Short mmCIF file of C-alpha atoms in Angstrom, two decimals:
data_model
loop_
_atom_site.label_atom_id
_atom_site.label_comp_id
_atom_site.label_asym_id
_atom_site.label_seq_id
_atom_site.Cartn_x
_atom_site.Cartn_y
_atom_site.Cartn_z
CA MET A 131 264.67 97.53 165.31
CA LYS A 132 265.74 100.48 167.36
CA LYS A 133 269.03 98.79 169.70
CA PHE A 134 271.04 95.95 168.38
CA LYS A 135 274.93 95.44 169.49
CA ILE A 136 278.10 93.58 168.13
CA ASN A 137 280.31 91.36 169.58
CA ALA A 138 283.09 90.66 168.19
CA GLN A 139 286.88 90.35 169.32
CA SER A 140 289.53 93.36 169.66
CA HIS A 141 290.34 93.69 166.35
CA ILE A 142 287.18 93.35 164.83
CA ILE A 143 285.10 95.78 167.11
CA ALA A 144 288.98 98.80 165.79
CA ASP A 145 287.25 97.98 162.46
CA VAL A 146 283.56 98.79 162.62
CA ILE A 147 284.92 101.79 164.88
CA GLN A 148 287.37 102.87 161.98
CA HIS A 149 284.49 102.12 159.42
CA LEU A 150 282.09 104.42 161.38
CA ASN A 151 284.52 107.32 162.01
CA PHE A 152 286.05 107.35 158.18
CA GLY A 153 284.49 104.90 156.42
CA MET A 154 281.01 106.42 153.57
CA THR A 155 278.59 104.39 154.70
CA GLY A 156 279.87 104.26 157.99
CA MET A 157 280.12 107.57 158.62
CA GLY A 158 276.45 107.92 157.23
CA ILE A 159 275.40 104.56 160.04
CA ALA A 160 276.82 107.50 162.46
CA ARG A 161 274.49 110.49 161.71
CA SER A 162 271.81 107.64 162.12
CA TRP A 163 272.67 105.57 165.38
CA ASP A 164 274.27 106.45 168.39
CA TYR A 165 276.63 103.93 169.35
CA GLU A 166 278.96 102.97 172.47
CA VAL A 167 281.86 100.10 172.77
CA LYS A 168 281.63 98.31 175.94
CA GLY A 169 285.03 95.70 176.22
CA ASN A 170 284.24 94.05 172.95
CA THR A 171 280.42 95.25 172.12
CA ILE A 172 278.99 97.88 169.79
CA TYR A 173 275.94 98.81 171.23
CA PHE A 174 273.64 100.85 168.50
CA THR A 175 270.54 102.81 169.43
CA LEU A 176 269.29 104.18 166.81
CA LYS A 177 268.73 108.18 166.55
CA GLU A 178 265.39 110.23 167.51
CA GLY A 179 263.45 111.10 164.36
CA CYS A 180 265.66 108.25 162.35
CA GLU A 181 264.86 105.19 160.60
CA VAL A 182 265.96 102.18 160.21
CA ASN A 183 267.91 101.38 156.41
CA PRO A 184 268.78 98.12 155.56
CA GLU A 185 270.45 98.67 152.40
CA ASP A 186 272.60 101.39 154.82
CA LEU A 187 272.92 97.55 157.09
CA PHE A 188 274.56 95.76 154.37
CA TRP A 189 276.47 98.06 152.88
CA PHE A 190 278.43 98.87 156.17
CA GLY A 191 277.96 94.86 156.57
CA TYR A 192 279.55 94.45 153.42
CA LEU A 193 282.33 97.40 153.36
CA THR A 194 283.33 96.49 156.73
CA LYS A 195 284.57 92.81 156.27
CA ASP A 196 288.15 91.20 156.38
#
């Protein structure tokens, strides 16, 4: 997996972006993934030389939930 996207309501997208910028796990994700917001969708692309860490994705989802 080198790319994925999240499509959700605008307040959920805002929460995810806030966690990418200020949350410990979110900042870890942002070190490995480039992301771009277009409307209600966030597009993620794995950065060159980085690897997918399933544990990071799990904790990111768990800690970003409502």
